[in-house]
XYZ file of C-alpha atoms in Angstrom:
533
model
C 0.000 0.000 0.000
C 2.813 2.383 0.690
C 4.208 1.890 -2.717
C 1.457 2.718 -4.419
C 0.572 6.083 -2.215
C 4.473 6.664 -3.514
C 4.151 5.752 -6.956
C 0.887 7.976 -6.639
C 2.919 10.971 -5.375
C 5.603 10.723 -7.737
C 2.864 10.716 -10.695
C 0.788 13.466 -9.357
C 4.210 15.566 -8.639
C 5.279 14.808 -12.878
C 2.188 15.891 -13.569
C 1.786 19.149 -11.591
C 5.607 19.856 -12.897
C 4.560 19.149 -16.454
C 1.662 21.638 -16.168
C 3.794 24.396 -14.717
C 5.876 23.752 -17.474
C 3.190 23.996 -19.879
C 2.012 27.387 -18.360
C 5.805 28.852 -18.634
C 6.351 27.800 -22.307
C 2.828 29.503 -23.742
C 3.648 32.782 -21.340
C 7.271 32.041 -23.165
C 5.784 31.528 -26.905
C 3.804 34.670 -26.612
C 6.591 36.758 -27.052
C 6.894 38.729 -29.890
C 10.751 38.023 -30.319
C 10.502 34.084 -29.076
C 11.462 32.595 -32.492
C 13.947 35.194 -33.466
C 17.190 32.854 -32.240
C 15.772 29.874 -34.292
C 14.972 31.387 -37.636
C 18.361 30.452 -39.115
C 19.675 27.691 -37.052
C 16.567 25.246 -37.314
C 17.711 25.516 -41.103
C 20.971 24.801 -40.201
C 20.116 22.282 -37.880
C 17.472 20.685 -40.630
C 20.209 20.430 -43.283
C 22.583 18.047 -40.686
C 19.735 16.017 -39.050
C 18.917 13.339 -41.909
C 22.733 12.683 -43.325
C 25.473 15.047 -42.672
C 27.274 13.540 -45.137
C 24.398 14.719 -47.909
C 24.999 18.233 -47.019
C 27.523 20.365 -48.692
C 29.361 23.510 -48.495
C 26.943 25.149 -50.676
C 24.122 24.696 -48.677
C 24.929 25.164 -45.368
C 26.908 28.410 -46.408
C 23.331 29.628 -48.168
C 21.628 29.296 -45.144
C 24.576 31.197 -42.959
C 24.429 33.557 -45.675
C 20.920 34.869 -45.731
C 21.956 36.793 -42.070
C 24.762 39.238 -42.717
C 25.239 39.893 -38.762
C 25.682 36.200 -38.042
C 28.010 35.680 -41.627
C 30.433 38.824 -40.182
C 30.531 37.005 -36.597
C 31.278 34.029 -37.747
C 34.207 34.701 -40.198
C 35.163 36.796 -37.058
C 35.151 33.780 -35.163
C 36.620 31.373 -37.149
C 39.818 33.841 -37.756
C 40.285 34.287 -34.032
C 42.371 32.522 -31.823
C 39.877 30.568 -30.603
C 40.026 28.140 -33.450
C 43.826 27.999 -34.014
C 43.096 25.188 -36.145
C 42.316 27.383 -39.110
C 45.580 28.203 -41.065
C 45.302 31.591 -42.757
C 43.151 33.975 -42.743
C 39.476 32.713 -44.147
C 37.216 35.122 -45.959
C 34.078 32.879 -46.985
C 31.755 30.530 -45.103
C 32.210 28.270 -47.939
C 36.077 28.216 -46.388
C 34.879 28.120 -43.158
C 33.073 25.217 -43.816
C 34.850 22.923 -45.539
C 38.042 23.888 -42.572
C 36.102 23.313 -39.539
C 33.410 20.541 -41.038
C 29.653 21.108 -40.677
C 29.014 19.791 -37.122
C 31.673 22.533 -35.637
C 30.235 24.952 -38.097
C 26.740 24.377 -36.408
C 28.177 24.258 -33.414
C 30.006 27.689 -33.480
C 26.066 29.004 -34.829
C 24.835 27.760 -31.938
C 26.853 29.898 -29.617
C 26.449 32.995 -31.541
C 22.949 32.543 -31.952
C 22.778 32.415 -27.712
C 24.794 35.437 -27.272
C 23.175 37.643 -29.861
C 19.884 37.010 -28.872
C 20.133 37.630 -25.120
C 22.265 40.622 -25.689
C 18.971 41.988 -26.538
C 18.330 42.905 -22.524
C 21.827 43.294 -21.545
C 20.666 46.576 -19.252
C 19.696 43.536 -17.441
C 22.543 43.315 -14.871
C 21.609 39.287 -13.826
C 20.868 38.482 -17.408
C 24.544 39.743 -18.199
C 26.172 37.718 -15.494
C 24.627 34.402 -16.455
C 25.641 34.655 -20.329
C 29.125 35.731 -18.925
C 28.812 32.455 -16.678
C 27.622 30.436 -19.232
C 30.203 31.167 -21.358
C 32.289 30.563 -18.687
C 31.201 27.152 -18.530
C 32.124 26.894 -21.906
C 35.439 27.433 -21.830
C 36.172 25.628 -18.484
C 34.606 22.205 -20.539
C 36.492 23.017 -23.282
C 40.117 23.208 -21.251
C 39.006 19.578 -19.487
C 38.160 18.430 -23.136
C 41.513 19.043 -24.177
C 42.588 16.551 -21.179
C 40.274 13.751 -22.453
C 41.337 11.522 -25.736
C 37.376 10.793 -26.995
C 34.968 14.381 -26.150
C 34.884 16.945 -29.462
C 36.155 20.114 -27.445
C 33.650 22.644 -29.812
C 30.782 20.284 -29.312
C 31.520 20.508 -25.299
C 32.325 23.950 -24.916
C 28.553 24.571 -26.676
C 26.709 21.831 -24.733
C 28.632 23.309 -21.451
C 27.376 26.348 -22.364
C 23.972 25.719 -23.562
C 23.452 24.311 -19.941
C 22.586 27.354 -18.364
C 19.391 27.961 -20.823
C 16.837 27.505 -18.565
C 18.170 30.358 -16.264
C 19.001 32.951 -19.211
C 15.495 31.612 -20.159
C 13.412 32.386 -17.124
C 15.748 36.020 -16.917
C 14.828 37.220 -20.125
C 11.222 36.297 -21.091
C 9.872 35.660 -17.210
C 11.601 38.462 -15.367
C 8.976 38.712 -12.817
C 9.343 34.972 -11.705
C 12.839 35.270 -11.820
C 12.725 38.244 -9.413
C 10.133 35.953 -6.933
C 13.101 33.364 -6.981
C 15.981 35.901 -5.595
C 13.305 36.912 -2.625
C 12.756 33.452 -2.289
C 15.986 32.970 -1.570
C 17.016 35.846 0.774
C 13.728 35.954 2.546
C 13.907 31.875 2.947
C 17.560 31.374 3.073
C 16.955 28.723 0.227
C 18.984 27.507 -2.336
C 18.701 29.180 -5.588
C 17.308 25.526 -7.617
C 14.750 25.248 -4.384
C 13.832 28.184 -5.096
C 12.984 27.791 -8.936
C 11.112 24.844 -7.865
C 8.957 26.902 -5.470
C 8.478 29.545 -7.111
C 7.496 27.990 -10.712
C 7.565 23.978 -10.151
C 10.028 23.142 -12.265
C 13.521 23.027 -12.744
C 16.249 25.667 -14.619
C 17.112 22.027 -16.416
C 13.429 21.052 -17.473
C 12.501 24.835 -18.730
C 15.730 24.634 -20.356
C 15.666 21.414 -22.649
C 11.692 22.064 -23.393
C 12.851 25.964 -24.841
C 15.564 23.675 -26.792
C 13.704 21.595 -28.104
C 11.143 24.064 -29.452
C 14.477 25.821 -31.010
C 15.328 22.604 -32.722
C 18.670 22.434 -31.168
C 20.810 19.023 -31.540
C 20.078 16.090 -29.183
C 23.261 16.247 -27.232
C 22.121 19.841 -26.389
C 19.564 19.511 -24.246
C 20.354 15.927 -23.117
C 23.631 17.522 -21.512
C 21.362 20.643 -19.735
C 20.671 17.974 -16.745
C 22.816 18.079 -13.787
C 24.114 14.333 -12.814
C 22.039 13.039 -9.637
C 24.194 11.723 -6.788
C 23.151 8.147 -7.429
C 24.613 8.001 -10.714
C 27.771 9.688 -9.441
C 27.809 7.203 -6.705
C 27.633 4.187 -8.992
C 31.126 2.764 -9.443
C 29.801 -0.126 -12.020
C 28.340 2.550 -14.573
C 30.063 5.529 -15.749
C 28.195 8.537 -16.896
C 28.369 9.685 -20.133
C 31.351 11.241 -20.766
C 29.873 14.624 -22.427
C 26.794 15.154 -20.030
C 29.408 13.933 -17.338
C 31.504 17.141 -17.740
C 29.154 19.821 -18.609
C 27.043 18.756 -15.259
C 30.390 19.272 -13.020
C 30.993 22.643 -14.986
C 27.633 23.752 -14.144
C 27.600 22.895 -10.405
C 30.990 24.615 -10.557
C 29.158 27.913 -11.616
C 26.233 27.150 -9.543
C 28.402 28.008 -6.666
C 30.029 31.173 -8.032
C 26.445 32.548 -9.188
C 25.407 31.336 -5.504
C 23.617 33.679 -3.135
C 27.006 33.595 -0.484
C 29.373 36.461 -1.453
C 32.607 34.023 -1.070
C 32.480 30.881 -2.562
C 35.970 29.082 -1.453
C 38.372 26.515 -2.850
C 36.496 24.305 -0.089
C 32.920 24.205 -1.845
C 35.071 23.518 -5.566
C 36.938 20.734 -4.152
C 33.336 19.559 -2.557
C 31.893 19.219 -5.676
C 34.986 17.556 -7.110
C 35.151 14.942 -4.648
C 31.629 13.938 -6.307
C 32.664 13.485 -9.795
C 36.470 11.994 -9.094
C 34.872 9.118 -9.110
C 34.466 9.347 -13.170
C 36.426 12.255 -13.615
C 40.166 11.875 -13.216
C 41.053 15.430 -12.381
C 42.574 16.496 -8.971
C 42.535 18.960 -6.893
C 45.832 20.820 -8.342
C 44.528 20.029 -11.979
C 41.262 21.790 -10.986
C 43.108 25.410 -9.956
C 45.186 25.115 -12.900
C 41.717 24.852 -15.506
C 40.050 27.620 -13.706
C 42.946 29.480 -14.268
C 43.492 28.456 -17.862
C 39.537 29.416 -18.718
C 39.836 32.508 -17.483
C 42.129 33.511 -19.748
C 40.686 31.910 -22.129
C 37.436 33.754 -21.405
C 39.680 37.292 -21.436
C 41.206 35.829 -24.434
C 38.383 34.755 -26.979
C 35.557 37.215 -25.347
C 36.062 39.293 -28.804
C 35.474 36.769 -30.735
C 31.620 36.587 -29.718
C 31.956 40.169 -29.483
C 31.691 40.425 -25.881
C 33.186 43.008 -23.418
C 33.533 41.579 -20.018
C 35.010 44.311 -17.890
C 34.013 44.294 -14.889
C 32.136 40.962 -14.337
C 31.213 40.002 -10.891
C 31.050 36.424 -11.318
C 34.621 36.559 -13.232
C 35.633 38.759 -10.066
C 34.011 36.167 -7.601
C 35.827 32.943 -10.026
C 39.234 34.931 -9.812
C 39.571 35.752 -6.131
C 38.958 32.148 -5.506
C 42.263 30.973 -6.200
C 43.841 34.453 -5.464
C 41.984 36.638 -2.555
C 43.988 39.827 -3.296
C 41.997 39.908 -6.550
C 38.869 40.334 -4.580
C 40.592 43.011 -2.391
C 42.058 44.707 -5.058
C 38.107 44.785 -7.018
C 36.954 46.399 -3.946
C 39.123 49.178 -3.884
C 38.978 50.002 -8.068
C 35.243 49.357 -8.090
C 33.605 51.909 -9.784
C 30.578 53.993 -7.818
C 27.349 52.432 -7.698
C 26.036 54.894 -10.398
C 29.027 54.180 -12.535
C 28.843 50.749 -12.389
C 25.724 50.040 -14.649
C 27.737 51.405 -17.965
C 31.086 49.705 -16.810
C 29.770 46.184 -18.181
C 27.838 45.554 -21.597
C 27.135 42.729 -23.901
C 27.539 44.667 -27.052
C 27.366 43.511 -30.680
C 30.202 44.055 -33.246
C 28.776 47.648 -34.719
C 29.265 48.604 -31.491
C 32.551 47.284 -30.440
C 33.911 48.885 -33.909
C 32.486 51.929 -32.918
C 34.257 52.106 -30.132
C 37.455 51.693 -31.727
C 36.796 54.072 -34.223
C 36.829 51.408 -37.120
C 34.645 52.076 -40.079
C 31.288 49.275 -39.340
C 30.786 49.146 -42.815
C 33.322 47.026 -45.251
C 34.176 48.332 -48.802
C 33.168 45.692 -51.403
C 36.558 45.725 -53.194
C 38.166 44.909 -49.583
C 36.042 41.778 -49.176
C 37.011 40.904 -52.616
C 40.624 41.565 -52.695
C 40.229 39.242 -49.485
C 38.545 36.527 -51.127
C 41.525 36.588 -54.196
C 44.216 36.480 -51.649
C 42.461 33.785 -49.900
C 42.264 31.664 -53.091
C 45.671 32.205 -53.766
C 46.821 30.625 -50.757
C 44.301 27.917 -51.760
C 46.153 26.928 -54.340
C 48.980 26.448 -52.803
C 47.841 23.328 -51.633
C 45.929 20.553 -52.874
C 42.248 21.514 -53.938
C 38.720 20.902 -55.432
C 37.615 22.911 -58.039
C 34.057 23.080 -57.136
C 35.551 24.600 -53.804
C 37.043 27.187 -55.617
C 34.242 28.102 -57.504
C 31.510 28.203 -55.076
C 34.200 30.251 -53.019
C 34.304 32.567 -55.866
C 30.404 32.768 -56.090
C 30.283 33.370 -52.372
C 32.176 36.106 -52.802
C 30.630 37.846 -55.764
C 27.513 37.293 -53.684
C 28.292 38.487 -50.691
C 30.471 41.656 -51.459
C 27.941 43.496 -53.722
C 25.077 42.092 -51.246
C 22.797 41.144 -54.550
C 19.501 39.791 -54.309
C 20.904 36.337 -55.309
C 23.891 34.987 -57.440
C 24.222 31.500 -59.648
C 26.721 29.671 -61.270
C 26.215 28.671 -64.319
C 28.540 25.652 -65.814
C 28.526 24.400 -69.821
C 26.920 21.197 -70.043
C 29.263 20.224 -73.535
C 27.854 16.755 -73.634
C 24.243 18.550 -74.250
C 25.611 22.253 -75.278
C 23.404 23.755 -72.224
C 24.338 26.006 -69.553
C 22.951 24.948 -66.282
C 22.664 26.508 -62.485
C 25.412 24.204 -60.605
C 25.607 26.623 -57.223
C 23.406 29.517 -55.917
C 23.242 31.899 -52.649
C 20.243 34.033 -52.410
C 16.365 34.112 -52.907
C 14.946 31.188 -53.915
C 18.113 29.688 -55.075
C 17.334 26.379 -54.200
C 14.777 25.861 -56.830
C 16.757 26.623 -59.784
C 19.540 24.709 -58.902
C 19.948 21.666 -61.599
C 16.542 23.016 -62.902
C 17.152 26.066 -64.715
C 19.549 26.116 -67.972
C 19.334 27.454 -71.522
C 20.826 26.256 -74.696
C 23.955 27.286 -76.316
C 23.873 28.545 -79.874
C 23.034 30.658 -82.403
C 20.297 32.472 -80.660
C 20.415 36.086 -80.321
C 19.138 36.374 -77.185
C 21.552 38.361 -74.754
C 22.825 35.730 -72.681
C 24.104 33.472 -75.908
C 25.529 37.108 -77.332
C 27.499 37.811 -74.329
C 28.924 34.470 -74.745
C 29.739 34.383 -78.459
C 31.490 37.686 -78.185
C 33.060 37.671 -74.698
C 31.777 40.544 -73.272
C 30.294 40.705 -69.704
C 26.368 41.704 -69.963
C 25.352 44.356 -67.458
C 21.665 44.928 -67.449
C 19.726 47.848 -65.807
C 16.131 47.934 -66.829
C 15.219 44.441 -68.527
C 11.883 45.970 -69.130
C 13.687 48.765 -71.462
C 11.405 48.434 -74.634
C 14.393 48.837 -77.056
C 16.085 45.302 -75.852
C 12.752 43.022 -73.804
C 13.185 41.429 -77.598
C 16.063 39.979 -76.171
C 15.642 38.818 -73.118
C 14.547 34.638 -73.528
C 11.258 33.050 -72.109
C 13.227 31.194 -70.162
C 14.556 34.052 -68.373
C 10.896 35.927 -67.472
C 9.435 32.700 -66.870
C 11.753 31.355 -63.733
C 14.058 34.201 -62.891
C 12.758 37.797 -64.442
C 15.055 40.321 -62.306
C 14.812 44.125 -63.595
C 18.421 44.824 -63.041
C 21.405 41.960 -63.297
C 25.147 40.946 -64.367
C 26.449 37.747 -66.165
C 30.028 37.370 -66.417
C 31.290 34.592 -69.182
C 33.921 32.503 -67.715
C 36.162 31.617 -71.012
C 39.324 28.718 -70.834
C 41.221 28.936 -73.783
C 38.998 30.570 -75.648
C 36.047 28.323 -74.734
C 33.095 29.447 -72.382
C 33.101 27.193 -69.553
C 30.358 28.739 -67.132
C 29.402 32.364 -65.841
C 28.641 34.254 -63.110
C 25.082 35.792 -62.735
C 23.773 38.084 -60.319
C 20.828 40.323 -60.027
C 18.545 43.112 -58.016
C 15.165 43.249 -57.084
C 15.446 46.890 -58.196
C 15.815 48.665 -61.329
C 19.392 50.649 -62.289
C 23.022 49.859 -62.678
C 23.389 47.044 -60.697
C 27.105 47.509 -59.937
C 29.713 50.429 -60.352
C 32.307 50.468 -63.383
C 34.989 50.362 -60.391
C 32.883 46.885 -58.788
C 33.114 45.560 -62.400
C 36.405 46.158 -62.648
C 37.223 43.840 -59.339
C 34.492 41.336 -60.194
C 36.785 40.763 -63.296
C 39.703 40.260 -60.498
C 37.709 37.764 -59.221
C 36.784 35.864 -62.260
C 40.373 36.045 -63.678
C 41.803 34.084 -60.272
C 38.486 31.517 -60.903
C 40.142 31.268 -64.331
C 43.798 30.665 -63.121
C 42.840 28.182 -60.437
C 40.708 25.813 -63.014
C 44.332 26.604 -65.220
C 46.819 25.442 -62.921
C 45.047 22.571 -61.528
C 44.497 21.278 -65.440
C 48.196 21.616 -65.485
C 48.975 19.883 -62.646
């Protein structure tokens, strides 16, 4: 009888926490900007879930592509020190892609997505502490990572960081609840996840993995956001999971730095250590030494998610752990209480640039002359054609910021030029399904070809020359203003570049055509010398 009346309690408790969950996540949905921070990366995530090994450059890079806030970031990224992996300086996502691999690519999405989203609030002195923890945690997982022979350091450092969801969660879209949970805790003297459970029945952990799930985020996401019970710590016959193993000991680690007492101690890390030693073969010495290590990592890589972390309390509270003078010291260069609001900010890269007096906006020919210099190292090395060229289209795409670019490539075995690669509105459906015959036709696409000359249209609707412009044309593309570039090999048209605008008028400069031709000329050379080779 007393089993049941328990198995009855536990039921009726899963039930009452399911329904406060349900009641958080409409209240959560509600919000205008809910779905902002999954708009690109459920694509992203969408294109990886069936087969990675389907996906390609191409299409991953389109998706990236379509925000140019999150492309800038994440060239930023990838060129920092943070991935030290990448040799040379890369200009494209196409690079970026094919040099970190599309999980890490994801991955590194993932994180920016977090940070640019809850930046939104950042007057919001908690919220800004618990994005600077969680990224924190990130970099802590990511220096034990590099002790362990089987754990994907990016794929930790995101899951790590991902952990704290729930609470940025609750901070940004259910402020009020999350302000109940701090009185809870100083009027009750309660711990902080007591007093989540009081206050809203459930758990930072279950809000969390429901929100991540709803954002379509990858299954070792969300599955990592639960802390380890004691049991399973206890258990010497099974081992935890090695991932969700180290992201829960990171997270209890910054449980007790985010804690309401004003000192956490080396006592309290070492307490939660002697936990997880069991499974986790660090020790006490090796602990100080990764705090220290993440730390400046944190100081070291903060730019690269274009984050300014002066002045963190919970990086002040982590550092005088190991070293008490650093909390004495913070005391006495503390700024005054009205100062201290504008001494810390989460602030995007406009900003940051702004600050530094660098110009926010990039001059097409610079990202081009970029994207040359970057294929010239390139080739160098050993390399894929079809790299090169979508690199090339990637380029011409993104530096003129047209309303979409294709690639067309000659067909010889059926004298047709077909769409091989596209970035850009609605590329996807012309890809392998949009061509037109070479030949004699006059239209202005086949004249461009037979004489070599780039076309460069501003009004397609211009009575004197509509003659010219084929069916096939109005019928599946029909863009009032657009380039095409021949691309000719010895003397024989290969493929072309195309780009248009939604608007009518020149749709680039005489100086833009002259480094498009740049462009096209190092296309040329790299097909050249790798026939040669």
């Amino acid at each position: 009888m007393g089993t049941a009346n328990a198995q009855q309690t536990a039921q009726d408790a899963s039930e009452q926490g399911t329904s406060a969950l349900d009641r958080l996540l409409k209240r959560i949905f509600r919000t205008e900007d809910f779905p902002t921070i999954s708009k690109y990366v459920v694509e992203i995530n969408q294109k990886l879930a069936v087969d990675p090994d389907q996906s390609n450059a191409t299409d991953l890079s389109n998706v990236i592509l379509k925000d140019h806030a999150l492309t800038s970031k994440l060239l930023k990224m990838v060129n920092s020190a943070f991935y030290g992996l990448a040799a040379g300086k890369v200009s494209t996502v196409t690079r970026a892609v094919v040099v970190l691999g599309y999980e890490n690519v994801r991955l590194a999405i993932l994180s920016l997505a977090l940070f640019e989203h809850f930046k939104g609030k950042s007057n919001a002195k908690p919220l800004k502490e618990a994005v600077v923890g969680s990224f924190w945690s990130g970099m802590m997982a990511r220096e034990i990572a590099g002790m362990e022979e089987n754990l994907d350091p990016e794929e930790v450092f995101v899951c790590s960081m991902m952990s704290h969801l729930g609470k940025l969660v609750m901070i940004y879209y259910l402020p009020g609840e999350y302000r109940k949970i701090c009185n809870a805790m100083t009027d009750q003297g309660i711990s902080e996840a007591k007093a989540v459970r009081s206050v809203c029945g459930v758990t930072y952990d279950e809000l969390g993995m429901a929100v991540a799930k709803q954002w379509n985020f990858p299954q070792q996401v969300y599955e990592s956001m639960q802390t380890l019970p004691k049991d399973e710590l206890a258990d010497k016959k099974a081992s935890p999971e090695r991932l969700r193993l180290v992201t829960s000991f990171v997270k209890e680690l910054s449980a007790v730095i985010h804690g309401d007492t004003s000192k956490p101690s080396v006592k309290e890390l070492h307490r939660i250590l002697g936990r997880y030693q069991l499974h986790l073969n660090i020790s006490k010495k090796q602990l100080k030494t990764l705090i220290n290590d993440s730390l400046e990592k944190v100081q070291e890589h903060a730019q690269a998610l274009s984050m300014n972390i002066a002045q963190s309390a919970f990086l002040d509270q982590l550092s005088a752990i190991y070293n008490p003078q650093h909390r004495k010291q913070a005391k006495k260069q503390a700024p005054a209480p009205e100062e201290a609001s504008g001494s810390f900010q989460l602030t995007d890269e406009t900003q940051l640039k702004a600050a530094a007096r660098i110009p926010a906006t990039r001059n097409p020919s610079d990202i081009i002359m970029e994207g040359i210099q970057e294929l010239s190292q390139i080739m160098m090395n050993d390399y894929n054609v079809e790299t090169i060229a979508v690199m090339s289209l990637e380029i011409f795409y993104r530096a003129l910021d047209f309303n979409r670019a294709l690639m067309f490539i000659n067909d010889g075995s059926r004298k047709k030029m077909t769409v091989r690669f596209g970035y850009g509105h609605e590329c996807q459906r012309l890809i392998g399904r949009l061509g037109f015959d070479l030949g004699p036709s006059k239209d202005l696409f086949n004249l461009s070809i037979q004489v070599g000359k780039d076309l460069i249209v501003a009004d397609s609707y211009d009575e004197k020359m509509t003659h010219l412009i084929p069916a096939w044309y109005r019928e599946k593309i029909d863009a009032p203003s657009f380039v095409f570039l021949p691309i000719h090999v010895q003397k024989v048209c290969i493929g072309a570049l195309y780009a248009d605008r939604d608007t009518e008028g020149l749709p680039i400069s005489e100086t833009e055509h002259r480094y498009l031709g740049m462009l096209r000329n190092q296309l040329v050379l790299s097909i050249k010398y790798k026939q040669n080779s």
